[in-house]
Amino acid sequence: WGYVILLAVLFLLFQSVFWLAQFPMDGLDWAFTKMSYWVSSHLPDGWFRDLMVNGLLAGLSGILVFIPQIMILFGLITVLEDTGYMARISFLTDKLMRKVGLNGKSVMPMISGFACAVPAIMSSRNIENKKERLLTILVTPLMSCSARLPVYTMLIALVIPNKKVWGFFNSQGLVMMGLYLMGVVAALVVSYVAKKFIHSTEKSFFILELPTYRAPRWKNVAITMVSKAKIFVRDAGKVIIVISMILWGLSTYGPKGRMHAVAEKYANAPASEMKAKNAALLENSYAGILGRAIEPAI
């Protein structure tokens, strides 16, 4: 039953990320909507108001709205580590891992790769066998690290409808789990192929101490959640804010001739055509021109 329980734990993990995060995410979204409305109503019409609403506040919203999901995911992973279940995962997966050239100890770096590939690769040094250690290092970056989580959640929110499957399961949580499992499957396939090209006569042993099950240290869980949120805001946040500002500039301005032609075309247009005017302005902005240029490639 170990494999069934493992799949059930992973399934509940990703369901919880969406289910538990739904309420704080909705609250943050509501707060930024109200803030944008307040700024729009108190600042005079012009480029500065547009920059504040569509540049700065949109960028901050894009950062902070994903913090609940990141905190919940890392909190639940820390609970699994603290309870002693992570070691059981290594034991359970050893048989499968050996078939693709790895061993049970490879699971720990691979699961750590869900957080960040760099410390995960560093943690592979406790694998005694050189070949298995090298294979683990090669496939760990294929795991979906935390930097991909905001991208996944954004794309899932855009593409996957938020509805119940079989009346109970969240469809977005199922897709999230599928993306993470896809990374695991890709890692196993690559390892199976790569083991044929890496030769070693060194024997492999799997010796692991299974800790007793215990209650998680909730203080440690809370510290991990807060620290991961701080890292995301500090490191990723700076990049997202800058890119948000650049995108605002590229989507607001364009070649004078093209933008002037759009303005003249819709000069006397009724209010019902404002959406078409905004779409035309965006299409003729620098962002629209660049988008058209790279469209064949993507």
PDB file of C-alpha atoms in Angstrom:
ATOM      1  CA  TRP A   1       0.000   0.000   0.000  1.00  0.00           C
ATOM      2  CA  GLY A   2       3.038   2.272   0.246  1.00  0.00           C
ATOM      3  CA  TYR A   3       2.864   3.386  -3.390  1.00  0.00           C
ATOM      4  CA  VAL A   4      -0.884   4.052  -3.173  1.00  0.00           C
ATOM      5  CA  ILE A   5      -0.352   6.119  -0.003  1.00  0.00           C
ATOM      6  CA  LEU A   6       2.540   8.003  -1.666  1.00  0.00           C
ATOM      7  CA  LEU A   7       0.379   8.938  -4.675  1.00  0.00           C
ATOM      8  CA  ALA A   8      -2.468   9.922  -2.332  1.00  0.00           C
ATOM      9  CA  VAL A   9      -0.109  12.171  -0.319  1.00  0.00           C
ATOM     10  CA  LEU A  10       1.185  13.875  -3.482  1.00  0.00           C
ATOM     11  CA  PHE A  11      -2.370  14.206  -4.809  1.00  0.00           C
ATOM     12  CA  LEU A  12      -3.582  15.859  -1.572  1.00  0.00           C
ATOM     13  CA  LEU A  13      -0.491  18.088  -1.562  1.00  0.00           C
ATOM     14  CA  PHE A  14      -1.316  19.707  -4.912  1.00  0.00           C
ATOM     15  CA  GLN A  15      -5.063  19.815  -4.248  1.00  0.00           C
ATOM     16  CA  SER A  16      -4.321  21.675  -1.006  1.00  0.00           C
ATOM     17  CA  VAL A  17      -2.052  24.193  -2.757  1.00  0.00           C
ATOM     18  CA  PHE A  18      -5.019  25.431  -4.819  1.00  0.00           C
ATOM     19  CA  TRP A  19      -7.796  24.851  -2.298  1.00  0.00           C
ATOM     20  CA  LEU A  20      -6.143  26.477   0.733  1.00  0.00           C
ATOM     21  CA  ALA A  21      -4.559  29.291  -1.290  1.00  0.00           C
ATOM     22  CA  GLN A  22      -7.851  30.257  -2.977  1.00  0.00           C
ATOM     23  CA  PHE A  23      -9.076  32.418  -0.082  1.00  0.00           C
ATOM     24  CA  PRO A  24      -5.948  34.553   0.586  1.00  0.00           C
ATOM     25  CA  MET A  25      -5.379  34.892  -3.184  1.00  0.00           C
ATOM     26  CA  ASP A  26      -8.925  36.201  -3.679  1.00  0.00           C
ATOM     27  CA  GLY A  27      -8.370  38.612  -0.768  1.00  0.00           C
ATOM     28  CA  LEU A  28      -5.131  39.975  -2.252  1.00  0.00           C
ATOM     29  CA  ASP A  29      -6.748  40.299  -5.685  1.00  0.00           C
ATOM     30  CA  TRP A  30      -9.666  42.222  -4.159  1.00  0.00           C
ATOM     31  CA  ALA A  31      -7.287  44.505  -2.226  1.00  0.00           C
ATOM     32  CA  PHE A  32      -5.249  45.387  -5.333  1.00  0.00           C
ATOM     33  CA  THR A  33      -8.433  45.987  -7.362  1.00  0.00           C
ATOM     34  CA  LYS A  34      -9.635  48.444  -4.719  1.00  0.00           C
ATOM     35  CA  MET A  35      -6.194  50.085  -4.557  1.00  0.00           C
ATOM     36  CA  SER A  36      -6.076  50.495  -8.343  1.00  0.00           C
ATOM     37  CA  TYR A  37      -9.570  52.032  -8.309  1.00  0.00           C
ATOM     38  CA  TRP A  38      -8.548  54.444  -5.524  1.00  0.00           C
ATOM     39  CA  VAL A  39      -5.375  55.533  -7.374  1.00  0.00           C
ATOM     40  CA  SER A  40      -7.338  55.967 -10.639  1.00  0.00           C
ATOM     41  CA  SER A  41      -9.933  58.159  -8.941  1.00  0.00           C
ATOM     42  CA  HIS A  42      -7.439  60.358  -7.032  1.00  0.00           C
ATOM     43  CA  LEU A  43      -4.730  60.941  -9.650  1.00  0.00           C
ATOM     44  CA  PRO A  44      -5.258  63.136 -12.735  1.00  0.00           C
ATOM     45  CA  ASP A  45      -5.622  61.388 -16.072  1.00  0.00           C
ATOM     46  CA  GLY A  46      -2.251  60.923 -17.787  1.00  0.00           C
ATOM     47  CA  TRP A  47       0.837  58.777 -18.188  1.00  0.00           C
ATOM     48  CA  PHE A  48       1.738  58.874 -14.471  1.00  0.00           C
ATOM     49  CA  ARG A  49      -1.627  57.434 -13.389  1.00  0.00           C
ATOM     50  CA  ASP A  50      -1.365  54.794 -16.096  1.00  0.00           C
ATOM     51  CA  LEU A  51       2.157  53.910 -14.915  1.00  0.00           C
ATOM     52  CA  MET A  52       1.019  53.573 -11.285  1.00  0.00           C
ATOM     53  CA  VAL A  53      -2.049  51.451 -12.087  1.00  0.00           C
ATOM     54  CA  ASN A  54      -0.891  49.302 -15.017  1.00  0.00           C
ATOM     55  CA  GLY A  55       2.830  49.310 -14.254  1.00  0.00           C
ATOM     56  CA  LEU A  56       3.615  49.423 -10.524  1.00  0.00           C
ATOM     57  CA  LEU A  57       0.406  48.074  -8.964  1.00  0.00           C
ATOM     58  CA  ALA A  58      -0.006  45.414 -11.663  1.00  0.00           C
ATOM     59  CA  GLY A  59       3.590  44.289 -11.046  1.00  0.00           C
ATOM     60  CA  LEU A  60       3.127  44.171  -7.251  1.00  0.00           C
ATOM     61  CA  SER A  61      -0.125  42.264  -7.677  1.00  0.00           C
ATOM     62  CA  GLY A  62       1.612  39.749  -9.940  1.00  0.00           C
ATOM     63  CA  ILE A  63       4.182  39.102  -7.196  1.00  0.00           C
ATOM     64  CA  LEU A  64       2.108  39.081  -4.013  1.00  0.00           C
ATOM     65  CA  VAL A  65      -0.895  37.141  -5.316  1.00  0.00           C
ATOM     66  CA  PHE A  66       1.208  33.970  -5.705  1.00  0.00           C
ATOM     67  CA  ILE A  67       2.779  34.100  -2.233  1.00  0.00           C
ATOM     68  CA  PRO A  68      -0.016  32.022  -0.585  1.00  0.00           C
ATOM     69  CA  GLN A  69       0.549  29.113  -3.003  1.00  0.00           C
ATOM     70  CA  ILE A  70       4.335  29.226  -2.566  1.00  0.00           C
ATOM     71  CA  MET A  71       4.060  29.351   1.239  1.00  0.00           C
ATOM     72  CA  ILE A  72       1.535  26.499   1.381  1.00  0.00           C
ATOM     73  CA  LEU A  73       3.573  24.250  -0.948  1.00  0.00           C
ATOM     74  CA  PHE A  74       6.792  24.704   1.036  1.00  0.00           C
ATOM     75  CA  GLY A  75       4.923  24.394   4.321  1.00  0.00           C
ATOM     76  CA  LEU A  76       3.451  21.030   3.326  1.00  0.00           C
ATOM     77  CA  ILE A  77       6.825  19.757   2.044  1.00  0.00           C
ATOM     78  CA  THR A  78       8.396  20.760   5.382  1.00  0.00           C
ATOM     79  CA  VAL A  79       5.658  18.842   7.217  1.00  0.00           C
ATOM     80  CA  LEU A  80       6.531  15.722   5.171  1.00  0.00           C
ATOM     81  CA  GLU A  81      10.224  16.146   6.061  1.00  0.00           C
ATOM     82  CA  ASP A  82       9.593  16.751   9.768  1.00  0.00           C
ATOM     83  CA  THR A  83       7.262  13.782  10.187  1.00  0.00           C
ATOM     84  CA  GLY A  84       9.879  11.377   8.793  1.00  0.00           C
ATOM     85  CA  TYR A  85       7.871  10.483   5.687  1.00  0.00           C
ATOM     86  CA  MET A  86      10.521  11.742   3.248  1.00  0.00           C
ATOM     87  CA  ALA A  87      12.846   8.894   4.276  1.00  0.00           C
ATOM     88  CA  ARG A  88      10.000   6.435   3.593  1.00  0.00           C
ATOM     89  CA  ILE A  89       9.662   7.898   0.104  1.00  0.00           C
ATOM     90  CA  SER A  90      13.362   7.089  -0.510  1.00  0.00           C
ATOM     91  CA  PHE A  91      12.837   3.510   0.659  1.00  0.00           C
ATOM     92  CA  LEU A  92       9.682   3.054  -1.412  1.00  0.00           C
ATOM     93  CA  THR A  93      11.211   4.343  -4.630  1.00  0.00           C
ATOM     94  CA  ASP A  94      14.589   2.548  -4.466  1.00  0.00           C
ATOM     95  CA  LYS A  95      13.381  -0.407  -6.570  1.00  0.00           C
ATOM     96  CA  LEU A  96      12.034   1.889  -9.306  1.00  0.00           C
ATOM     97  CA  MET A  97      15.090   4.162  -9.202  1.00  0.00           C
ATOM     98  CA  ARG A  98      17.520   1.272  -9.721  1.00  0.00           C
ATOM     99  CA  LYS A  99      15.810   0.387 -13.005  1.00  0.00           C
ATOM    100  CA  VAL A 100      16.740   3.793 -14.420  1.00  0.00           C
ATOM    101  CA  GLY A 101      20.284   3.905 -13.012  1.00  0.00           C
ATOM    102  CA  LEU A 102      19.604   5.747  -9.739  1.00  0.00           C
ATOM    103  CA  ASN A 103      18.933   4.614  -6.173  1.00  0.00           C
ATOM    104  CA  GLY A 104      16.567   5.540  -3.349  1.00  0.00           C
ATOM    105  CA  LYS A 105      18.852   8.319  -2.123  1.00  0.00           C
ATOM    106  CA  SER A 106      18.358  10.101  -5.451  1.00  0.00           C
ATOM    107  CA  VAL A 107      14.779  10.853  -4.426  1.00  0.00           C
ATOM    108  CA  MET A 108      15.808  13.366  -1.763  1.00  0.00           C
ATOM    109  CA  PRO A 109      17.700  15.673  -4.182  1.00  0.00           C
ATOM    110  CA  MET A 110      14.931  15.241  -6.763  1.00  0.00           C
ATOM    111  CA  ILE A 111      12.213  16.208  -4.279  1.00  0.00           C
ATOM    112  CA  SER A 112      14.400  19.077  -3.050  1.00  0.00           C
ATOM    113  CA  GLY A 113      14.533  20.103  -6.729  1.00  0.00           C
ATOM    114  CA  PHE A 114      10.859  21.080  -6.343  1.00  0.00           C
ATOM    115  CA  ALA A 115      12.184  23.904  -4.164  1.00  0.00           C
ATOM    116  CA  CYS A 116      15.447  24.845  -5.907  1.00  0.00           C
ATOM    117  CA  ALA A 117      17.810  22.850  -8.125  1.00  0.00           C
ATOM    118  CA  VAL A 118      21.040  24.381  -6.758  1.00  0.00           C
ATOM    119  CA  PRO A 119      20.865  23.125  -3.125  1.00  0.00           C
ATOM    120  CA  ALA A 120      19.230  19.927  -4.444  1.00  0.00           C
ATOM    121  CA  ILE A 121      22.275  19.189  -6.621  1.00  0.00           C
ATOM    122  CA  MET A 122      24.568  19.986  -3.693  1.00  0.00           C
ATOM    123  CA  SER A 123      22.653  17.494  -1.504  1.00  0.00           C
ATOM    124  CA  SER A 124      23.426  14.674  -3.970  1.00  0.00           C
ATOM    125  CA  ARG A 125      26.953  14.416  -2.505  1.00  0.00           C
ATOM    126  CA  ASN A 126      25.667  11.872   0.062  1.00  0.00           C
ATOM    127  CA  ILE A 127      25.165   9.362  -2.791  1.00  0.00           C
ATOM    128  CA  GLU A 128      28.234   7.120  -2.552  1.00  0.00           C
ATOM    129  CA  ASN A 129      28.159   5.666  -6.076  1.00  0.00           C
ATOM    130  CA  LYS A 130      29.807   8.054  -8.596  1.00  0.00           C
ATOM    131  CA  LYS A 131      27.600   7.060 -11.543  1.00  0.00           C
ATOM    132  CA  GLU A 132      24.358   7.368  -9.580  1.00  0.00           C
ATOM    133  CA  ARG A 133      25.518  10.696  -8.153  1.00  0.00           C
ATOM    134  CA  LEU A 134      26.283  12.066 -11.646  1.00  0.00           C
ATOM    135  CA  LEU A 135      22.941  10.852 -13.037  1.00  0.00           C
ATOM    136  CA  THR A 136      21.112  12.452 -10.113  1.00  0.00           C
ATOM    137  CA  ILE A 137      22.895  15.763 -10.790  1.00  0.00           C
ATOM    138  CA  LEU A 138      21.967  15.569 -14.491  1.00  0.00           C
ATOM    139  CA  VAL A 139      18.226  14.913 -13.984  1.00  0.00           C
ATOM    140  CA  THR A 140      17.488  17.054 -10.898  1.00  0.00           C
ATOM    141  CA  PRO A 141      17.087  20.302 -12.942  1.00  0.00           C
ATOM    142  CA  LEU A 142      14.218  18.612 -14.816  1.00  0.00           C
ATOM    143  CA  MET A 143      12.111  18.751 -11.636  1.00  0.00           C
ATOM    144  CA  SER A 144       9.722  21.702 -11.445  1.00  0.00           C
ATOM    145  CA  CYS A 145      11.466  24.152  -9.108  1.00  0.00           C
ATOM    146  CA  SER A 146       9.737  26.945  -7.188  1.00  0.00           C
ATOM    147  CA  ALA A 147      10.661  29.499  -9.867  1.00  0.00           C
ATOM    148  CA  ARG A 148       8.273  27.700 -12.218  1.00  0.00           C
ATOM    149  CA  LEU A 149       5.405  27.654  -9.693  1.00  0.00           C
ATOM    150  CA  PRO A 150       4.181  31.224 -10.411  1.00  0.00           C
ATOM    151  CA  VAL A 151       4.365  30.486 -14.161  1.00  0.00           C
ATOM    152  CA  TYR A 152       2.389  27.253 -13.713  1.00  0.00           C
ATOM    153  CA  THR A 153      -0.242  28.890 -11.520  1.00  0.00           C
ATOM    154  CA  MET A 154      -0.614  31.847 -13.900  1.00  0.00           C
ATOM    155  CA  LEU A 155      -0.998  29.632 -16.980  1.00  0.00           C
ATOM    156  CA  ILE A 156      -3.340  27.210 -15.176  1.00  0.00           C
ATOM    157  CA  ALA A 157      -5.504  30.112 -13.973  1.00  0.00           C
ATOM    158  CA  LEU A 158      -5.660  31.438 -17.560  1.00  0.00           C
ATOM    159  CA  VAL A 159      -6.245  28.167 -19.422  1.00  0.00           C
ATOM    160  CA  ILE A 160      -7.826  25.654 -17.024  1.00  0.00           C
ATOM    161  CA  PRO A 161     -11.382  26.357 -15.798  1.00  0.00           C
ATOM    162  CA  ASN A 162     -11.806  26.358 -12.013  1.00  0.00           C
ATOM    163  CA  LYS A 163     -14.341  23.549 -11.704  1.00  0.00           C
ATOM    164  CA  LYS A 164     -14.838  20.307  -9.836  1.00  0.00           C
ATOM    165  CA  VAL A 165     -13.956  16.935 -11.388  1.00  0.00           C
ATOM    166  CA  TRP A 166     -16.226  14.065 -10.251  1.00  0.00           C
ATOM    167  CA  GLY A 167     -17.886  16.609  -7.979  1.00  0.00           C
ATOM    168  CA  PHE A 168     -14.953  16.837  -5.559  1.00  0.00           C
ATOM    169  CA  PHE A 169     -11.483  17.306  -7.097  1.00  0.00           C
ATOM    170  CA  ASN A 170     -10.256  20.694  -8.273  1.00  0.00           C
ATOM    171  CA  SER A 171      -9.349  20.583 -11.985  1.00  0.00           C
ATOM    172  CA  GLN A 172      -6.586  23.177 -11.564  1.00  0.00           C
ATOM    173  CA  GLY A 173      -4.990  21.133  -8.776  1.00  0.00           C
ATOM    174  CA  LEU A 174      -5.060  18.038 -11.005  1.00  0.00           C
ATOM    175  CA  VAL A 175      -3.267  19.893 -13.807  1.00  0.00           C
ATOM    176  CA  MET A 176      -0.684  21.235 -11.333  1.00  0.00           C
ATOM    177  CA  MET A 177      -0.004  17.699 -10.112  1.00  0.00           C
ATOM    178  CA  GLY A 178       0.236  16.523 -13.744  1.00  0.00           C
ATOM    179  CA  LEU A 179       2.892  19.153 -14.531  1.00  0.00           C
ATOM    180  CA  TYR A 180       4.988  18.102 -11.529  1.00  0.00           C
ATOM    181  CA  LEU A 181       4.595  14.402 -12.392  1.00  0.00           C
ATOM    182  CA  MET A 182       5.635  15.202 -15.971  1.00  0.00           C
ATOM    183  CA  GLY A 183       8.933  16.548 -14.614  1.00  0.00           C
ATOM    184  CA  VAL A 184       9.457  13.343 -12.617  1.00  0.00           C
ATOM    185  CA  VAL A 185       8.706  11.130 -15.630  1.00  0.00           C
ATOM    186  CA  ALA A 186      11.062  13.192 -17.830  1.00  0.00           C
ATOM    187  CA  ALA A 187      13.822  12.835 -15.217  1.00  0.00           C
ATOM    188  CA  LEU A 188      13.391   9.047 -15.076  1.00  0.00           C
ATOM    189  CA  VAL A 189      13.394   8.713 -18.887  1.00  0.00           C
ATOM    190  CA  VAL A 190      16.525  10.869 -19.259  1.00  0.00           C
ATOM    191  CA  SER A 191      18.285   8.885 -16.508  1.00  0.00           C
ATOM    192  CA  TYR A 192      17.388   5.581 -18.200  1.00  0.00           C
ATOM    193  CA  VAL A 193      18.898   6.792 -21.491  1.00  0.00           C
ATOM    194  CA  ALA A 194      21.936   8.476 -19.897  1.00  0.00           C
ATOM    195  CA  LYS A 195      22.913   5.411 -17.827  1.00  0.00           C
ATOM    196  CA  LYS A 196      23.779   3.599 -21.072  1.00  0.00           C
ATOM    197  CA  PHE A 197      26.459   6.222 -21.848  1.00  0.00           C
ATOM    198  CA  ILE A 198      27.972   6.470 -18.346  1.00  0.00           C
ATOM    199  CA  HIS A 199      29.924   3.356 -17.429  1.00  0.00           C
ATOM    200  CA  SER A 200      31.067   2.370 -13.940  1.00  0.00           C
ATOM    201  CA  THR A 201      32.249  -0.846 -12.275  1.00  0.00           C
ATOM    202  CA  GLU A 202      31.603   0.540  -8.779  1.00  0.00           C
ATOM    203  CA  LYS A 203      28.997  -1.421  -6.779  1.00  0.00           C
ATOM    204  CA  SER A 204      25.976   0.389  -5.404  1.00  0.00           C
ATOM    205  CA  PHE A 205      24.585   0.021  -1.884  1.00  0.00           C
ATOM    206  CA  PHE A 206      21.461   1.540  -0.371  1.00  0.00           C
ATOM    207  CA  ILE A 207      21.791   2.046   3.388  1.00  0.00           C
ATOM    208  CA  LEU A 208      19.294   4.393   5.025  1.00  0.00           C
ATOM    209  CA  GLU A 209      18.199   5.074   8.599  1.00  0.00           C
ATOM    210  CA  LEU A 210      14.432   5.378   8.869  1.00  0.00           C
ATOM    211  CA  PRO A 211      13.565   7.925  11.598  1.00  0.00           C
ATOM    212  CA  THR A 212      10.557   7.265  13.810  1.00  0.00           C
ATOM    213  CA  TYR A 213       7.347   9.020  12.876  1.00  0.00           C
ATOM    214  CA  ARG A 214       6.878  12.177  14.927  1.00  0.00           C
ATOM    215  CA  ALA A 215       4.771  15.315  14.998  1.00  0.00           C
ATOM    216  CA  PRO A 216       6.158  18.122  12.829  1.00  0.00           C
ATOM    217  CA  ARG A 217       7.828  21.125  14.479  1.00  0.00           C
ATOM    218  CA  TRP A 218       5.294  23.769  13.610  1.00  0.00           C
ATOM    219  CA  LYS A 219       7.701  26.610  14.393  1.00  0.00           C
ATOM    220  CA  ASN A 220      10.119  25.180  11.807  1.00  0.00           C
ATOM    221  CA  VAL A 221       7.264  24.911   9.283  1.00  0.00           C
ATOM    222  CA  ALA A 222       6.278  28.547   9.865  1.00  0.00           C
ATOM    223  CA  ILE A 223       9.890  29.790   9.598  1.00  0.00           C
ATOM    224  CA  THR A 224      10.351  27.898   6.303  1.00  0.00           C
ATOM    225  CA  MET A 225       7.134  29.318   4.850  1.00  0.00           C
ATOM    226  CA  VAL A 226       8.057  32.905   5.766  1.00  0.00           C
ATOM    227  CA  SER A 227      11.669  32.582   4.553  1.00  0.00           C
ATOM    228  CA  LYS A 228      10.591  31.150   1.181  1.00  0.00           C
ATOM    229  CA  ALA A 229       8.087  33.983   0.743  1.00  0.00           C
ATOM    230  CA  LYS A 230      10.798  36.558   1.552  1.00  0.00           C
ATOM    231  CA  ILE A 231      13.206  34.978  -0.946  1.00  0.00           C
ATOM    232  CA  PHE A 232      10.543  35.022  -3.666  1.00  0.00           C
ATOM    233  CA  VAL A 233       9.580  38.659  -3.023  1.00  0.00           C
ATOM    234  CA  ARG A 234      13.196  39.837  -2.733  1.00  0.00           C
ATOM    235  CA  ASP A 235      14.783  37.902  -5.602  1.00  0.00           C
ATOM    236  CA  ALA A 236      11.964  37.313  -8.087  1.00  0.00           C
ATOM    237  CA  GLY A 237      10.038  40.444  -7.109  1.00  0.00           C
ATOM    238  CA  LYS A 238      12.714  42.868  -8.285  1.00  0.00           C
ATOM    239  CA  VAL A 239      12.835  41.234 -11.715  1.00  0.00           C
ATOM    240  CA  ILE A 240       9.029  41.072 -12.046  1.00  0.00           C
ATOM    241  CA  ILE A 241       8.605  44.759 -11.121  1.00  0.00           C
ATOM    242  CA  VAL A 242      11.244  45.877 -13.646  1.00  0.00           C
ATOM    243  CA  ILE A 243       9.746  43.697 -16.399  1.00  0.00           C
ATOM    244  CA  SER A 244       6.257  44.977 -15.536  1.00  0.00           C
ATOM    245  CA  MET A 245       7.459  48.574 -15.967  1.00  0.00           C
ATOM    246  CA  ILE A 246       9.200  47.772 -19.256  1.00  0.00           C
ATOM    247  CA  LEU A 247       6.087  45.985 -20.577  1.00  0.00           C
ATOM    248  CA  TRP A 248       3.951  48.958 -19.574  1.00  0.00           C
ATOM    249  CA  GLY A 249       6.230  51.281 -21.578  1.00  0.00           C
ATOM    250  CA  LEU A 250       6.331  48.978 -24.610  1.00  0.00           C
ATOM    251  CA  SER A 251       2.530  48.492 -24.620  1.00  0.00           C
ATOM    252  CA  THR A 252       1.745  52.189 -24.048  1.00  0.00           C
ATOM    253  CA  TYR A 253       4.031  53.778 -26.640  1.00  0.00           C
ATOM    254  CA  GLY A 254       4.712  53.015 -30.291  1.00  0.00           C
ATOM    255  CA  PRO A 255       5.815  54.625 -33.583  1.00  0.00           C
ATOM    256  CA  LYS A 256       4.234  58.082 -33.699  1.00  0.00           C
ATOM    257  CA  GLY A 257       2.797  57.651 -37.179  1.00  0.00           C
ATOM    258  CA  ARG A 258       0.991  54.395 -36.379  1.00  0.00           C
ATOM    259  CA  MET A 259      -0.306  55.550 -32.983  1.00  0.00           C
ATOM    260  CA  HIS A 260      -1.504  58.877 -34.479  1.00  0.00           C
ATOM    261  CA  ALA A 261      -3.350  57.015 -37.254  1.00  0.00           C
ATOM    262  CA  VAL A 262      -5.218  54.902 -34.648  1.00  0.00           C
ATOM    263  CA  ALA A 263      -6.064  58.025 -32.605  1.00  0.00           C
ATOM    264  CA  GLU A 264      -7.472  59.755 -35.728  1.00  0.00           C
ATOM    265  CA  LYS A 265      -9.494  56.692 -36.737  1.00  0.00           C
ATOM    266  CA  TYR A 266     -11.253  56.506 -33.369  1.00  0.00           C
ATOM    267  CA  ALA A 267     -11.351  60.282 -32.689  1.00  0.00           C
ATOM    268  CA  ASN A 268     -15.147  60.488 -32.990  1.00  0.00           C
ATOM    269  CA  ALA A 269     -15.913  56.872 -32.125  1.00  0.00           C
ATOM    270  CA  PRO A 270     -18.650  56.154 -29.540  1.00  0.00           C
ATOM    271  CA  ALA A 271     -17.822  54.760 -26.101  1.00  0.00           C
ATOM    272  CA  SER A 272     -18.882  51.273 -27.253  1.00  0.00           C
ATOM    273  CA  GLU A 273     -15.802  51.141 -29.529  1.00  0.00           C
ATOM    274  CA  MET A 274     -13.271  51.953 -26.779  1.00  0.00           C
ATOM    275  CA  LYS A 275     -12.328  48.280 -26.480  1.00  0.00           C
ATOM    276  CA  ALA A 276     -11.546  48.131 -30.207  1.00  0.00           C
ATOM    277  CA  LYS A 277      -9.526  51.363 -29.908  1.00  0.00           C
ATOM    278  CA  ASN A 278      -7.449  49.983 -27.004  1.00  0.00           C
ATOM    279  CA  ALA A 279      -6.842  46.769 -28.939  1.00  0.00           C
ATOM    280  CA  ALA A 280      -5.691  48.743 -31.986  1.00  0.00           C
ATOM    281  CA  LEU A 281      -3.374  50.902 -29.849  1.00  0.00           C
ATOM    282  CA  LEU A 282      -1.846  47.802 -28.278  1.00  0.00           C
ATOM    283  CA  GLU A 283      -1.409  46.155 -31.679  1.00  0.00           C
ATOM    284  CA  ASN A 284       0.468  49.203 -32.995  1.00  0.00           C
ATOM    285  CA  SER A 285       2.581  49.722 -29.845  1.00  0.00           C
ATOM    286  CA  TYR A 286       6.169  48.509 -29.564  1.00  0.00           C
ATOM    287  CA  ALA A 287       4.944  45.461 -27.614  1.00  0.00           C
ATOM    288  CA  GLY A 288       2.420  44.645 -30.362  1.00  0.00           C
ATOM    289  CA  ILE A 289       5.043  45.023 -33.113  1.00  0.00           C
ATOM    290  CA  LEU A 290       7.523  42.821 -31.207  1.00  0.00           C
ATOM    291  CA  GLY A 291       4.777  40.279 -30.549  1.00  0.00           C
ATOM    292  CA  ARG A 292       3.943  40.075 -34.254  1.00  0.00           C
ATOM    293  CA  ALA A 293       7.652  39.698 -35.083  1.00  0.00           C
ATOM    294  CA  ILE A 294       8.183  36.690 -32.784  1.00  0.00           C
ATOM    295  CA  GLU A 295       4.746  35.153 -33.458  1.00  0.00           C
ATOM    296  CA  PRO A 296       5.978  32.673 -36.140  1.00  0.00           C
ATOM    297  CA  ALA A 297       8.577  31.306 -33.704  1.00  0.00           C
ATOM    298  CA  ILE A 298       6.110  30.684 -30.875  1.00  0.00           C
TER     299      ILE A 298
END
